[in-house]
Amino acid sequence: MNRHGKYFAAFGLFLCFAFLPAAGAAQTRSQTQTYTLFASGDTMLARWVAYSVYQDGPEQALAGLHPLIRSSDIAMTNLECVVSTRGNFWNKGEYRPFLYRARPEMLDVLTLAGFDLVVTANNHSMDYGPEALLEQMALLEAAGMAQVGTGRNK
């Protein structure tokens, strides 16, 4: 199983079986395999975040969380922007749209922190249209990060 497959399989098992009783009444807790999942909410890499990252380095951005992130079996976060240099404003029909786009080097914040899995399905994934979203997919793959939530089609 490849690296990404391991994360999807483990995450899927976590979601499906985390709250089910163990099969067989004689099975004890010490006989079961356990995994730890670090899950964070919105991680913003756009706007003014880049200034501090360029000044202090990407390893400092989430330094206080590194021990928690790195000690988990799977670390997952929601990417609250699109990471791309491409695309143009995409009208999503919002009255006052907020547009968040981060430069590709900002992914170093996530990789150095130890994240394995990025959730990309949110209200900012299409801020700069399909061209930016497709570039983000390629950038995440090149960075070795698994991704869920968006794809090449509906």
CSV table of C-alpha atoms in Angstrom, one decimal:
chain,number,residue,atom,x,y,z
A,1,MET,CA,0.0,0.0,0.0
A,2,ASN,CA,1.4,3.4,-0.9
A,3,ARG,CA,1.9,6.2,1.6
A,4,HIS,CA,-1.4,8.0,0.8
A,5,GLY,CA,-3.3,4.7,0.8
A,6,LYS,CA,-2.1,4.1,4.4
A,7,TYR,CA,-3.5,7.4,5.6
A,8,PHE,CA,-6.9,7.0,3.8
A,9,ALA,CA,-7.2,3.4,5.1
A,10,ALA,CA,-6.3,4.4,8.7
A,11,PHE,CA,-8.6,7.4,8.6
A,12,GLY,CA,-11.4,5.4,7.1
A,13,LEU,CA,-11.0,2.7,9.8
A,14,PHE,CA,-11.0,5.4,12.4
A,15,LEU,CA,-14.2,6.9,11.2
A,16,CYS,CA,-16.0,3.6,10.7
A,17,PHE,CA,-14.9,1.7,13.7
A,18,ALA,CA,-13.8,4.2,16.4
A,19,PHE,CA,-17.0,3.8,18.4
A,20,LEU,CA,-17.8,0.1,17.7
A,21,PRO,CA,-17.1,-2.5,20.4
A,22,ALA,CA,-14.3,-4.9,19.7
A,23,ALA,CA,-15.2,-8.1,18.0
A,24,GLY,CA,-15.2,-11.0,20.5
A,25,ALA,CA,-16.0,-10.4,24.1
A,26,ALA,CA,-12.7,-11.8,25.3
A,27,GLN,CA,-10.6,-9.3,23.4
A,28,THR,CA,-8.9,-6.8,25.7
A,29,ARG,CA,-7.8,-3.3,25.1
A,30,SER,CA,-4.1,-4.4,25.0
A,31,GLN,CA,-4.9,-6.7,22.1
A,32,THR,CA,-6.3,-4.0,19.9
A,33,GLN,CA,-4.4,-1.7,17.5
A,34,THR,CA,-4.9,2.0,18.3
A,35,TYR,CA,-4.1,5.1,16.3
A,36,THR,CA,-4.0,8.7,17.1
A,37,LEU,CA,-5.4,11.3,14.9
A,38,PHE,CA,-4.5,15.0,15.1
A,39,ALA,CA,-7.2,17.0,13.5
A,40,SER,CA,-7.2,20.8,13.2
A,41,GLY,CA,-9.7,23.2,11.8
A,42,ASP,CA,-9.0,26.1,9.5
A,43,THR,CA,-5.3,26.6,8.7
A,44,MET,CA,-4.8,29.9,6.9
A,45,LEU,CA,-1.7,30.3,4.9
A,46,ALA,CA,-2.8,33.3,2.9
A,47,ARG,CA,-2.9,37.1,3.4
A,48,TRP,CA,-0.6,38.4,6.2
A,49,VAL,CA,0.5,35.0,7.4
A,50,ALA,CA,3.2,35.0,4.7
A,51,TYR,CA,5.0,38.0,6.2
A,52,SER,CA,5.7,36.2,9.5
A,53,VAL,CA,6.7,33.0,7.7
A,54,TYR,CA,9.1,34.9,5.4
A,55,GLN,CA,10.6,36.7,8.5
A,56,ASP,CA,10.8,33.8,11.0
A,57,GLY,CA,10.8,30.8,8.7
A,58,PRO,CA,8.1,28.2,8.0
A,59,GLU,CA,9.2,25.9,10.9
A,60,GLN,CA,8.2,28.7,13.4
A,61,ALA,CA,4.6,29.2,12.1
A,62,LEU,CA,3.1,26.2,14.0
A,63,ALA,CA,6.1,25.5,16.3
A,64,GLY,CA,3.9,25.3,19.4
A,65,LEU,CA,1.9,22.5,17.9
A,66,HIS,CA,4.8,20.4,16.5
A,67,PRO,CA,5.0,18.0,19.4
A,68,LEU,CA,1.2,17.2,19.1
A,69,ILE,CA,1.2,17.0,15.4
A,70,ARG,CA,4.3,14.9,15.0
A,71,SER,CA,3.3,12.5,17.8
A,72,SER,CA,0.1,11.5,16.0
A,73,ASP,CA,-0.1,8.6,13.6
A,74,ILE,CA,-2.1,10.8,11.2
A,75,ALA,CA,-2.2,14.6,11.2
A,76,MET,CA,-5.0,16.3,9.3
A,77,THR,CA,-5.9,19.9,8.7
A,78,ASN,CA,-8.4,22.0,6.7
A,79,LEU,CA,-6.6,24.2,4.3
A,80,GLU,CA,-8.6,27.5,4.5
A,81,CYS,CA,-7.3,28.9,1.2
A,82,VAL,CA,-6.1,27.8,-2.2
A,83,VAL,CA,-2.4,27.4,-2.7
A,84,SER,CA,-1.5,28.5,-6.2
A,85,THR,CA,0.0,31.2,-8.4
A,86,ARG,CA,-2.6,30.7,-11.1
A,87,GLY,CA,-6.2,31.6,-11.7
A,88,ASN,CA,-8.4,34.7,-11.4
A,89,PHE,CA,-11.1,35.8,-9.1
A,90,TRP,CA,-13.9,33.3,-9.4
A,91,ASN,CA,-17.4,34.7,-8.8
A,92,LYS,CA,-19.1,32.3,-6.4
A,93,GLY,CA,-22.1,34.6,-6.0
A,94,GLU,CA,-21.1,35.9,-2.6
A,95,TYR,CA,-22.2,39.4,-1.6
A,96,ARG,CA,-18.8,40.3,-0.1
A,97,PRO,CA,-16.3,37.6,-1.1
A,98,PHE,CA,-13.1,37.0,0.9
A,99,LEU,CA,-10.4,35.7,-1.4
A,100,TYR,CA,-7.6,33.6,0.0
A,101,ARG,CA,-4.7,32.5,-2.1
A,102,ALA,CA,-1.3,31.4,-0.7
A,103,ARG,CA,2.0,31.0,-2.5
A,104,PRO,CA,3.3,27.5,-3.0
A,105,GLU,CA,6.2,27.9,-0.6
A,106,MET,CA,3.7,28.3,2.2
A,107,LEU,CA,3.1,24.5,2.1
A,108,ASP,CA,6.4,24.2,3.9
A,109,VAL,CA,4.5,25.3,7.0
A,110,LEU,CA,2.4,22.2,6.8
A,111,THR,CA,5.1,19.7,5.8
A,112,LEU,CA,7.6,20.9,8.4
A,113,ALA,CA,4.8,20.8,11.1
A,114,GLY,CA,4.2,17.1,10.2
A,115,PHE,CA,0.8,17.2,8.5
A,116,ASP,CA,0.0,14.1,6.4
A,117,LEU,CA,-3.5,14.9,5.2
A,118,VAL,CA,-5.1,18.1,3.9
A,119,VAL,CA,-8.8,18.7,3.6
A,120,THR,CA,-9.4,21.0,0.7
A,121,ALA,CA,-13.2,21.1,0.6
A,122,ASN,CA,-14.3,24.5,1.9
A,123,ASN,CA,-15.6,27.8,0.8
A,124,HIS,CA,-12.2,29.1,-0.4
A,125,SER,CA,-11.1,26.2,-2.5
A,126,MET,CA,-12.5,27.9,-5.6
A,127,ASP,CA,-11.6,31.5,-4.8
A,128,TYR,CA,-9.4,31.6,-7.9
A,129,GLY,CA,-11.2,29.0,-10.1
A,130,PRO,CA,-10.4,25.5,-11.3
A,131,GLU,CA,-7.0,26.4,-12.7
A,132,ALA,CA,-5.8,27.4,-9.2
A,133,LEU,CA,-7.5,24.4,-7.6
A,134,LEU,CA,-5.8,22.0,-10.1
A,135,GLU,CA,-2.4,23.6,-9.4
A,136,GLN,CA,-3.0,23.2,-5.7
A,137,MET,CA,-3.7,19.5,-6.2
A,138,ALA,CA,-0.4,19.1,-8.0
A,139,LEU,CA,1.5,21.1,-5.4
A,140,LEU,CA,0.1,19.0,-2.5
A,141,GLU,CA,1.0,15.8,-4.3
A,142,ALA,CA,4.6,17.1,-5.0
A,143,ALA,CA,4.9,18.0,-1.3
A,144,GLY,CA,3.9,14.4,-0.4
A,145,MET,CA,0.7,15.3,1.2
A,146,ALA,CA,-2.5,13.3,0.9
A,147,GLN,CA,-5.6,15.4,0.1
A,148,VAL,CA,-9.4,14.9,0.3
A,149,GLY,CA,-12.3,17.0,-0.5
A,150,THR,CA,-11.7,18.3,-4.1
A,151,GLY,CA,-10.9,16.7,-7.4
A,152,ARG,CA,-10.6,17.1,-11.1
A,153,ASN,CA,-14.4,16.8,-11.6
A,154,LYS,CA,-17.6,17.0,-9.6
